[in-house]
């Protein structure tokens, strides 16, 4: 039976190992293949601590298996009474000292990395973005640039971007596993962290603190583009004219409906910092509708018609009069042609 | 016909006996029944969670219901299953291990049980009254403040009741251990399970008041309009997190230390060898408890407490690995050189060592706060604490059940079914939780109602759900085993395992006064000493004389009904002030019982010497 | 016989409160309980310290607190602690009447403290509009001081119940531990007040 146990374990370990090696998860979501400064710092410590701990585990298992095999009672030993050992000072000292040393080996780099990641003294020399967490979407306001976006955060590669984060309602947590570890977004104070992406890419972000029914649907993206592309994006975004009339007639109709239904009470187009609902300036370039759906017109119409069925508990439900499918179609047409910049998620290699 | 009537009467007599009992053994059994019931409930909730996550974008249950499910699963398992099951064991076994006839405050003991049980029932009433709490078992403000309906109110009142019960038991155990040990039972001769009961009780005493305070603040904010967590009026939600974890982290050790105690009894018994490094084990228990109060903020590494606080709590957390390591190695060397017998009780203990070591390892890894920025609130954490709490606590409970079942119920659990339950549960456990470490690092946060397609999370979640079904099967086999044993189980002698401690010197199950004559303890493992150096029987420390026992009482139950009613009043007075009547009526009933209790002299009763002599040994 | 617990100078043990097993248990149990209570109040103090400046534009501690009233309250409560010590002294001397007398004085002082506290709260509410709901500071203040007040109320009820119950029975080994545990509890309430006086009122008036 013990052989069976051993085999099961070996099989289990082997399965896990294959899974681990063949798939570390999705490349723009996983924390196991870091592509940013914070994620790399974390990964270094993950590797260090894992190696030490696996070492300890191996030692424990060797003693365990030997003890079990050698000292299991055999037939005819029923009356055998083993020597009653009280303890062994040398041994006990050894397994007290060694863990202390191991703790030091893990503790020192941890403390160094902690202070490194918490160092925000140079924030003013870099790009600062004000991040607001909302049920269930993210608001990004680029300090001093007069650019406001939501859901998709554009950043230049190879540069530190400081995020000054606060929540408008409950606690959220900002997590882009491939670039950086997470930090909470609190309602009572601003938390600052910096992120730096090494490579261009569209990185998946997640909310990591339970914030209500649609907590699991509060995804966002960090879009890292080259510094030149980023500069281009900034000037494009600054040049947006919110009043610009669309070319297409359906879209024109959509714009009128957008205004007539007072959508602007919550959704700004342009650089207004107001943030009752997501800013829609570059909606046509968004990677998703509502953070989770493919950016197709059908999905957008579904969302406008009945947001509750897509994101339970969202604040848009019931905030406007009911809209016919045709009207929703026009509004979708209008919103999807809002493409103020040549720099899009495709520029980041999406 | 008349036979059925007698049986009926007998049944109601048994029921009345349990409703009024103050006997620590019966209270212990009540705890096991209550805790077992909630364990099954929490397990059902877990299964529903895993079914929801069997495939991407599943719609088995709605988002709101899912949040209720995870909240109730966590709350139920921690407060209503694991804690009471352990307290049940302590209640039953600890007084026997120190050679006492009952606990110090039998009345409070019964009250503690009823409070716990009514708190659990209250909490679960929410399912039928508009929805369960949905802010997570941690109930972080301001989400818990904004949570609509009465779910979170039930959470607050339910935990307040059961928490009060737990606190009472803690004090009771402390006084019992300090002043009711049998002659010769010095502190350093106490079995490890008694030691861990002692240290756990200290932790309970100092940790639960923090929860009490947190719950009061939450209650005042939700029901009476105070502003502790209302940012607009200057409130601060991080206070809740501090209070919750000042309680919450020691709570982890409240659960795991008794588990350590259980294994420190079972491993020596079935290795036929005394516990290796007994004094180091006692010392390590204290050290873990002490450090357990110093590390609460490691649950808050991402809150933004600053690098100094994070560093201190990181290093303190890693330091807990040292005493825990001492324990693991001492268990290994208890087995080393022994004569190891493997049966179902021992299987659980043997499975614990590697499983818990993995949980401990990931604990140290989580302690490194920079790494934790990735692990935090991801499935990695979910995997970690299930390795500790299932691999540690649940394994301990199941081991303890197999080990002490004969003592408690006089019958031995069926070995074959025990082994079947073990293997399915053990395999299911690793299948469910091992993969979750990787899911977390692959970017899956915890408490996610759905995960999206094409995020590389499908296989891992499927494997995890399959594992959950294995665990369910194992649990069902264990239940069948209990029923089978009750009907056809093999009768147990006083000492079926050739064990070492005092509880095995008396009949299975013991007489209601436990020890006819208090035993004289000559050293650690007193029964083993008498077996190897004496005649195999304890020497009495006193002549046979009458025994003083406490009277049973229905007051604890009535008092609890009062508190239960008042809690309902508190919850619903926000809707209509008429509900304040329930508050006043309930409190009047509870306080009335207290007054009766303190004004009516209750001196207990005596069992005469003749009666004791009549009873066969 | 061993079941007869009534005392006279001849059968009087050294310390009647701890002469029986039950007495010892009660005494020890209350000490442990007070350990838990210490954590309870420590958490309330921590909450208060974190929120004492969060007045949200409402009255601040400097606006509210006056030393004379609080000083009087402190004197009453501290003295009541002292009188309960006298009562326990007389219990050990088996002088039931004097014990009851000093317990009575203790109760009166306690009621005096309570009356002043109620007056204080009423004053804040009516003159400053400072309530439990005004601000986080208001919530924290009333909760901390109110919980202490609640402990005083409980202590007084306990004391009155004990005195009424045992007025005709005299001292015995069954009720002596009850008086003794009450006295210990009463001292604890007093100690908590000393901290409230310092942390809430003195610090509140300075900063």
PDB file of N, CA and C in Angstrom, chain B residues 293-359:
ATOM      1  N   UNK B 293       1.138  36.571  17.698  1.00  0.00           N
ATOM      2  CA  UNK B 293       0.544  37.886  17.946  1.00  0.00           C
ATOM      3  C   UNK B 293       1.334  39.015  17.292  1.00  0.00           C
ATOM      4  N   UNK B 294       2.497  38.687  16.740  1.00  0.00           N
ATOM      5  CA  UNK B 294       3.399  39.739  16.255  1.00  0.00           C
ATOM      6  C   UNK B 294       3.332  39.881  14.740  1.00  0.00           C
ATOM      7  N   UNK B 295       2.502  39.122  14.080  1.00  0.00           N
ATOM      8  CA  UNK B 295       2.633  39.022  12.626  1.00  0.00           C
ATOM      9  C   UNK B 295       1.341  39.329  11.879  1.00  0.00           C
ATOM     10  N   UNK B 296       0.362  39.934  12.588  1.00  0.00           N
ATOM     11  CA  UNK B 296      -0.945  40.054  11.923  1.00  0.00           C
ATOM     12  C   UNK B 296      -0.862  40.839  10.628  1.00  0.00           C
ATOM     13  N   UNK B 297       0.060  41.823  10.553  1.00  0.00           N
ATOM     14  CA  UNK B 297       0.053  42.707   9.380  1.00  0.00           C
ATOM     15  C   UNK B 297       0.581  42.014   8.129  1.00  0.00           C
ATOM     16  N   UNK B 298       1.032  40.741   8.237  1.00  0.00           N
ATOM     17  CA  UNK B 298       1.435  40.086   6.986  1.00  0.00           C
ATOM     18  C   UNK B 298       0.220  39.743   6.119  1.00  0.00           C
ATOM     19  N   UNK B 299      -0.960  39.897   6.687  1.00  0.00           N
ATOM     20  CA  UNK B 299      -2.161  39.780   5.857  1.00  0.00           C
ATOM     21  C   UNK B 299      -2.440  41.096   5.141  1.00  0.00           C
ATOM     22  N   UNK B 300      -1.634  42.114   5.446  1.00  0.00           N
ATOM     23  CA  UNK B 300      -1.909  43.472   4.967  1.00  0.00           C
ATOM     24  C   UNK B 300      -0.711  44.068   4.231  1.00  0.00           C
ATOM     25  N   UNK B 301       0.141  43.207   3.671  1.00  0.00           N
ATOM     26  CA  UNK B 301       1.345  43.712   3.002  1.00  0.00           C
ATOM     27  C   UNK B 301       1.027  44.680   1.856  1.00  0.00           C
ATOM     28  N   UNK B 302      -0.120  44.485   1.202  1.00  0.00           N
ATOM     29  CA  UNK B 302      -0.410  45.336   0.047  1.00  0.00           C
ATOM     30  C   UNK B 302      -1.267  46.546   0.413  1.00  0.00           C
ATOM     31  N   UNK B 303      -1.557  46.703   1.714  1.00  0.00           N
ATOM     32  CA  UNK B 303      -2.439  47.805   2.124  1.00  0.00           C
ATOM     33  C   UNK B 303      -1.745  49.155   1.961  1.00  0.00           C
ATOM     34  N   UNK B 304      -0.403  49.138   1.989  1.00  0.00           N
ATOM     35  CA  UNK B 304       0.330  50.393   1.901  1.00  0.00           C
ATOM     36  C   UNK B 304       0.740  50.891   3.271  1.00  0.00           C
ATOM     37  N   UNK B 305       1.203  49.967   4.142  1.00  0.00           N
ATOM     38  CA  UNK B 305       1.619  50.363   5.490  1.00  0.00           C
ATOM     39  C   UNK B 305       3.012  50.964   5.497  1.00  0.00           C
ATOM     40  N   UNK B 306       3.722  50.870   4.388  1.00  0.00           N
ATOM     41  CA  UNK B 306       5.074  51.427   4.307  1.00  0.00           C
ATOM     42  C   UNK B 306       6.128  50.361   4.470  1.00  0.00           C
ATOM     43  N   UNK B 307       7.345  50.640   3.998  1.00  0.00           N
ATOM     44  CA  UNK B 307       8.394  49.625   3.965  1.00  0.00           C
ATOM     45  C   UNK B 307       8.869  49.187   5.345  1.00  0.00           C
ATOM     46  N   UNK B 308       8.827  50.089   6.336  1.00  0.00           N
ATOM     47  CA  UNK B 308       9.334  49.709   7.660  1.00  0.00           C
ATOM     48  C   UNK B 308       8.427  48.647   8.273  1.00  0.00           C
ATOM     49  N   UNK B 309       7.138  48.960   8.304  1.00  0.00           N
ATOM     50  CA  UNK B 309       6.189  47.993   8.869  1.00  0.00           C
ATOM     51  C   UNK B 309       6.238  46.683   8.086  1.00  0.00           C
ATOM     52  N   UNK B 310       6.238  46.782   6.775  1.00  0.00           N
ATOM     53  CA  UNK B 310       6.263  45.562   5.970  1.00  0.00           C
ATOM     54  C   UNK B 310       7.490  44.715   6.263  1.00  0.00           C
ATOM     55  N   UNK B 311       8.655  45.354   6.393  1.00  0.00           N
ATOM     56  CA  UNK B 311       9.887  44.590   6.659  1.00  0.00           C
ATOM     57  C   UNK B 311       9.824  43.889   8.005  1.00  0.00           C
ATOM     58  N   UNK B 312       9.376  44.621   9.023  1.00  0.00           N
ATOM     59  CA  UNK B 312       9.333  44.026  10.368  1.00  0.00           C
ATOM     60  C   UNK B 312       8.406  42.813  10.366  1.00  0.00           C
ATOM     61  N   UNK B 313       7.217  42.998   9.797  1.00  0.00           N
ATOM     62  CA  UNK B 313       6.260  41.895   9.817  1.00  0.00           C
ATOM     63  C   UNK B 313       6.718  40.727   8.934  1.00  0.00           C
ATOM     64  N   UNK B 314       7.483  41.055   7.874  1.00  0.00           N
ATOM     65  CA  UNK B 314       8.001  39.990   7.012  1.00  0.00           C
ATOM     66  C   UNK B 314       8.972  39.104   7.780  1.00  0.00           C
ATOM     67  N   UNK B 315       9.924  39.736   8.454  1.00  0.00           N
ATOM     68  CA  UNK B 315      10.948  38.945   9.146  1.00  0.00           C
ATOM     69  C   UNK B 315      10.331  38.185  10.320  1.00  0.00           C
ATOM     70  N   UNK B 316       9.417  38.849  11.041  1.00  0.00           N
ATOM     71  CA  UNK B 316       8.751  38.168  12.165  1.00  0.00           C
ATOM     72  C   UNK B 316       8.003  36.938  11.667  1.00  0.00           C
ATOM     73  N   UNK B 317       7.374  37.075  10.505  1.00  0.00           N
ATOM     74  CA  UNK B 317       6.614  35.953   9.957  1.00  0.00           C
ATOM     75  C   UNK B 317       7.523  34.776   9.621  1.00  0.00           C
ATOM     76  N   UNK B 318       8.633  35.089   8.962  1.00  0.00           N
ATOM     77  CA  UNK B 318       9.556  33.999   8.612  1.00  0.00           C
ATOM     78  C   UNK B 318      10.073  33.319   9.862  1.00  0.00           C
ATOM     79  N   UNK B 319      10.228  34.111  10.954  1.00  0.00           N
ATOM     80  CA  UNK B 319      10.789  33.550  12.184  1.00  0.00           C
ATOM     81  C   UNK B 319       9.912  32.430  12.735  1.00  0.00           C
ATOM     82  N   UNK B 320       8.618  32.442  12.438  1.00  0.00           N
ATOM     83  CA  UNK B 320       7.744  31.373  12.955  1.00  0.00           C
ATOM     84  C   UNK B 320       8.159  30.015  12.395  1.00  0.00           C
ATOM     85  N   UNK B 321       8.855  30.055  11.258  1.00  0.00           N
ATOM     86  CA  UNK B 321       9.323  28.789  10.689  1.00  0.00           C
ATOM     87  C   UNK B 321      10.236  28.045  11.666  1.00  0.00           C
ATOM     88  N   UNK B 322      10.954  28.783  12.526  1.00  0.00           N
ATOM     89  CA  UNK B 322      11.922  28.117  13.400  1.00  0.00           C
ATOM     90  C   UNK B 322      11.234  27.187  14.408  1.00  0.00           C
ATOM     91  N   UNK B 323      10.313  27.711  15.247  1.00  0.00           N
ATOM     92  CA  UNK B 323       9.652  26.768  16.167  1.00  0.00           C
ATOM     93  C   UNK B 323       8.821  25.695  15.451  1.00  0.00           C
ATOM     94  N   UNK B 324       8.248  26.052  14.305  1.00  0.00           N
ATOM     95  CA  UNK B 324       7.457  25.047  13.588  1.00  0.00           C
ATOM     96  C   UNK B 324       8.361  23.943  13.063  1.00  0.00           C
ATOM     97  N   UNK B 325       9.539  24.354  12.576  1.00  0.00           N
ATOM     98  CA  UNK B 325      10.521  23.368  12.124  1.00  0.00           C
ATOM     99  C   UNK B 325      10.923  22.442  13.253  1.00  0.00           C
ATOM    100  N   UNK B 326      11.133  23.016  14.449  1.00  0.00           N
ATOM    101  CA  UNK B 326      11.495  22.198  15.613  1.00  0.00           C
ATOM    102  C   UNK B 326      10.460  21.103  15.812  1.00  0.00           C
ATOM    103  N   UNK B 327       9.191  21.492  15.687  1.00  0.00           N
ATOM    104  CA  UNK B 327       8.131  20.516  15.905  1.00  0.00           C
ATOM    105  C   UNK B 327       8.175  19.397  14.858  1.00  0.00           C
ATOM    106  N   UNK B 328       8.300  19.792  13.599  1.00  0.00           N
ATOM    107  CA  UNK B 328       8.317  18.782  12.538  1.00  0.00           C
ATOM    108  C   UNK B 328       9.435  17.770  12.781  1.00  0.00           C
ATOM    109  N   UNK B 329      10.633  18.276  13.079  1.00  0.00           N
ATOM    110  CA  UNK B 329      11.761  17.355  13.267  1.00  0.00           C
ATOM    111  C   UNK B 329      11.570  16.487  14.505  1.00  0.00           C
ATOM    112  N   UNK B 330      10.972  17.066  15.552  1.00  0.00           N
ATOM    113  CA  UNK B 330      10.728  16.248  16.740  1.00  0.00           C
ATOM    114  C   UNK B 330       9.756  15.110  16.445  1.00  0.00           C
ATOM    115  N   UNK B 331       8.759  15.388  15.612  1.00  0.00           N
ATOM    116  CA  UNK B 331       7.839  14.295  15.246  1.00  0.00           C
ATOM    117  C   UNK B 331       8.568  13.225  14.440  1.00  0.00           C
ATOM    118  N   UNK B 332       9.400  13.684  13.500  1.00  0.00           N
ATOM    119  CA  UNK B 332      10.141  12.712  12.690  1.00  0.00           C
ATOM    120  C   UNK B 332      11.004  11.823  13.576  1.00  0.00           C
ATOM    121  N   UNK B 333      11.653  12.457  14.577  1.00  0.00           N
ATOM    122  CA  UNK B 333      12.544  11.657  15.420  1.00  0.00           C
ATOM    123  C   UNK B 333      11.791  10.898  16.501  1.00  0.00           C
ATOM    124  N   UNK B 334      10.518  11.202  16.687  1.00  0.00           N
ATOM    125  CA  UNK B 334       9.693  10.334  17.526  1.00  0.00           C
ATOM    126  C   UNK B 334       9.477   9.004  16.798  1.00  0.00           C
ATOM    127  N   UNK B 335       9.250   9.102  15.486  1.00  0.00           N
ATOM    128  CA  UNK B 335       9.064   7.883  14.693  1.00  0.00           C
ATOM    129  C   UNK B 335      10.365   7.102  14.571  1.00  0.00           C
ATOM    130  N   UNK B 336      11.463   7.811  14.465  1.00  0.00           N
ATOM    131  CA  UNK B 336      12.771   7.219  14.249  1.00  0.00           C
ATOM    132  C   UNK B 336      13.123   6.281  15.401  1.00  0.00           C
ATOM    133  N   UNK B 337      13.419   5.027  15.077  1.00  0.00           N
ATOM    134  CA  UNK B 337      13.785   4.087  16.127  1.00  0.00           C
ATOM    135  C   UNK B 337      12.589   3.477  16.827  1.00  0.00           C
ATOM    136  N   UNK B 338      11.398   3.823  16.391  1.00  0.00           N
ATOM    137  CA  UNK B 338      10.207   3.282  17.042  1.00  0.00           C
ATOM    138  C   UNK B 338       9.760   1.979  16.411  1.00  0.00           C
ATOM    139  N   UNK B 339       8.549   1.566  16.767  1.00  0.00           N
ATOM    140  CA  UNK B 339       7.955   0.377  16.176  1.00  0.00           C
ATOM    141  C   UNK B 339       6.597   0.817  15.642  1.00  0.00           C
ATOM    142  N   UNK B 340       6.605   1.289  14.393  1.00  0.00           N
ATOM    143  CA  UNK B 340       5.465   2.048  13.881  1.00  0.00           C
ATOM    144  C   UNK B 340       4.320   1.149  13.440  1.00  0.00           C
ATOM    145  N   UNK B 341       3.158   1.359  14.046  1.00  0.00           N
ATOM    146  CA  UNK B 341       1.949   0.653  13.651  1.00  0.00           C
ATOM    147  C   UNK B 341       1.135   1.592  12.765  1.00  0.00           C
ATOM    148  N   UNK B 342       0.692   1.109  11.597  1.00  0.00           N
ATOM    149  CA  UNK B 342      -0.097   1.985  10.736  1.00  0.00           C
ATOM    150  C   UNK B 342      -1.552   1.541  10.720  1.00  0.00           C
ATOM    151  N   UNK B 343      -2.425   2.373  11.290  1.00  0.00           N
ATOM    152  CA  UNK B 343      -3.875   2.170  11.167  1.00  0.00           C
ATOM    153  C   UNK B 343      -4.481   3.501  10.747  1.00  0.00           C
ATOM    154  N   UNK B 344      -5.807   3.583  10.711  1.00  0.00           N
ATOM    155  CA  UNK B 344      -6.360   4.811  10.128  1.00  0.00           C
ATOM    156  C   UNK B 344      -5.997   6.064  10.915  1.00  0.00           C
ATOM    157  N   UNK B 345      -5.974   5.981  12.245  1.00  0.00           N
ATOM    158  CA  UNK B 345      -5.585   7.166  13.013  1.00  0.00           C
ATOM    159  C   UNK B 345      -4.166   7.582  12.636  1.00  0.00           C
ATOM    160  N   UNK B 346      -3.269   6.591  12.567  1.00  0.00           N
ATOM    161  CA  UNK B 346      -1.868   6.888  12.278  1.00  0.00           C
ATOM    162  C   UNK B 346      -1.705   7.368  10.832  1.00  0.00           C
ATOM    163  N   UNK B 347      -2.523   6.845   9.913  1.00  0.00           N
ATOM    164  CA  UNK B 347      -2.427   7.285   8.519  1.00  0.00           C
ATOM    165  C   UNK B 347      -2.639   8.785   8.405  1.00  0.00           C
ATOM    166  N   UNK B 348      -3.667   9.275   9.104  1.00  0.00           N
ATOM    167  CA  UNK B 348      -3.920  10.723   9.052  1.00  0.00           C
ATOM    168  C   UNK B 348      -2.724  11.483   9.606  1.00  0.00           C
ATOM    169  N   UNK B 349      -2.146  10.954  10.686  1.00  0.00           N
ATOM    170  CA  UNK B 349      -1.003  11.635  11.280  1.00  0.00           C
ATOM    171  C   UNK B 349       0.191  11.619  10.328  1.00  0.00           C
ATOM    172  N   UNK B 350       0.387  10.460   9.665  1.00  0.00           N
ATOM    173  CA  UNK B 350       1.513  10.359   8.732  1.00  0.00           C
ATOM    174  C   UNK B 350       1.302  11.261   7.519  1.00  0.00           C
ATOM    175  N   UNK B 351       0.060  11.372   7.072  1.00  0.00           N
ATOM    176  CA  UNK B 351      -0.225  12.229   5.911  1.00  0.00           C
ATOM    177  C   UNK B 351      -0.052  13.690   6.271  1.00  0.00           C
ATOM    178  N   UNK B 352      -0.263  13.986   7.533  1.00  0.00           N
ATOM    179  CA  UNK B 352      -0.143  15.371   7.986  1.00  0.00           C
ATOM    180  C   UNK B 352       1.264  15.912   7.760  1.00  0.00           C
ATOM    181  N   UNK B 353       2.287  15.099   8.051  1.00  0.00           N
ATOM    182  CA  UNK B 353       3.657  15.644   8.035  1.00  0.00           C
ATOM    183  C   UNK B 353       4.017  16.251   6.682  1.00  0.00           C
ATOM    184  N   UNK B 354       3.955  15.507   5.571  1.00  0.00           N
ATOM    185  CA  UNK B 354       4.287  16.174   4.302  1.00  0.00           C
ATOM    186  C   UNK B 354       3.296  17.260   3.912  1.00  0.00           C
ATOM    187  N   UNK B 355       2.001  17.030   4.143  1.00  0.00           N
ATOM    188  CA  UNK B 355       1.009  18.017   3.724  1.00  0.00           C
ATOM    189  C   UNK B 355       1.224  19.331   4.461  1.00  0.00           C
ATOM    190  N   UNK B 356       1.371  19.218   5.770  1.00  0.00           N
ATOM    191  CA  UNK B 356       1.536  20.442   6.541  1.00  0.00           C
ATOM    192  C   UNK B 356       2.874  21.106   6.238  1.00  0.00           C
ATOM    193  N   UNK B 357       3.901  20.309   5.980  1.00  0.00           N
ATOM    194  CA  UNK B 357       5.194  20.909   5.653  1.00  0.00           C
ATOM    195  C   UNK B 357       5.073  21.780   4.403  1.00  0.00           C
ATOM    196  N   UNK B 358       4.295  21.310   3.421  1.00  0.00           N
ATOM    197  CA  UNK B 358       4.086  22.141   2.227  1.00  0.00           C
ATOM    198  C   UNK B 358       3.378  23.442   2.612  1.00  0.00           C
ATOM    199  N   UNK B 359       2.350  23.337   3.436  1.00  0.00           N
ATOM    200  CA  UNK B 359       1.651  24.539   3.885  1.00  0.00           C
ATOM    201  C   UNK B 359       2.567  25.489   4.639  1.00  0.00           C
TER     202      UNK B 359
END
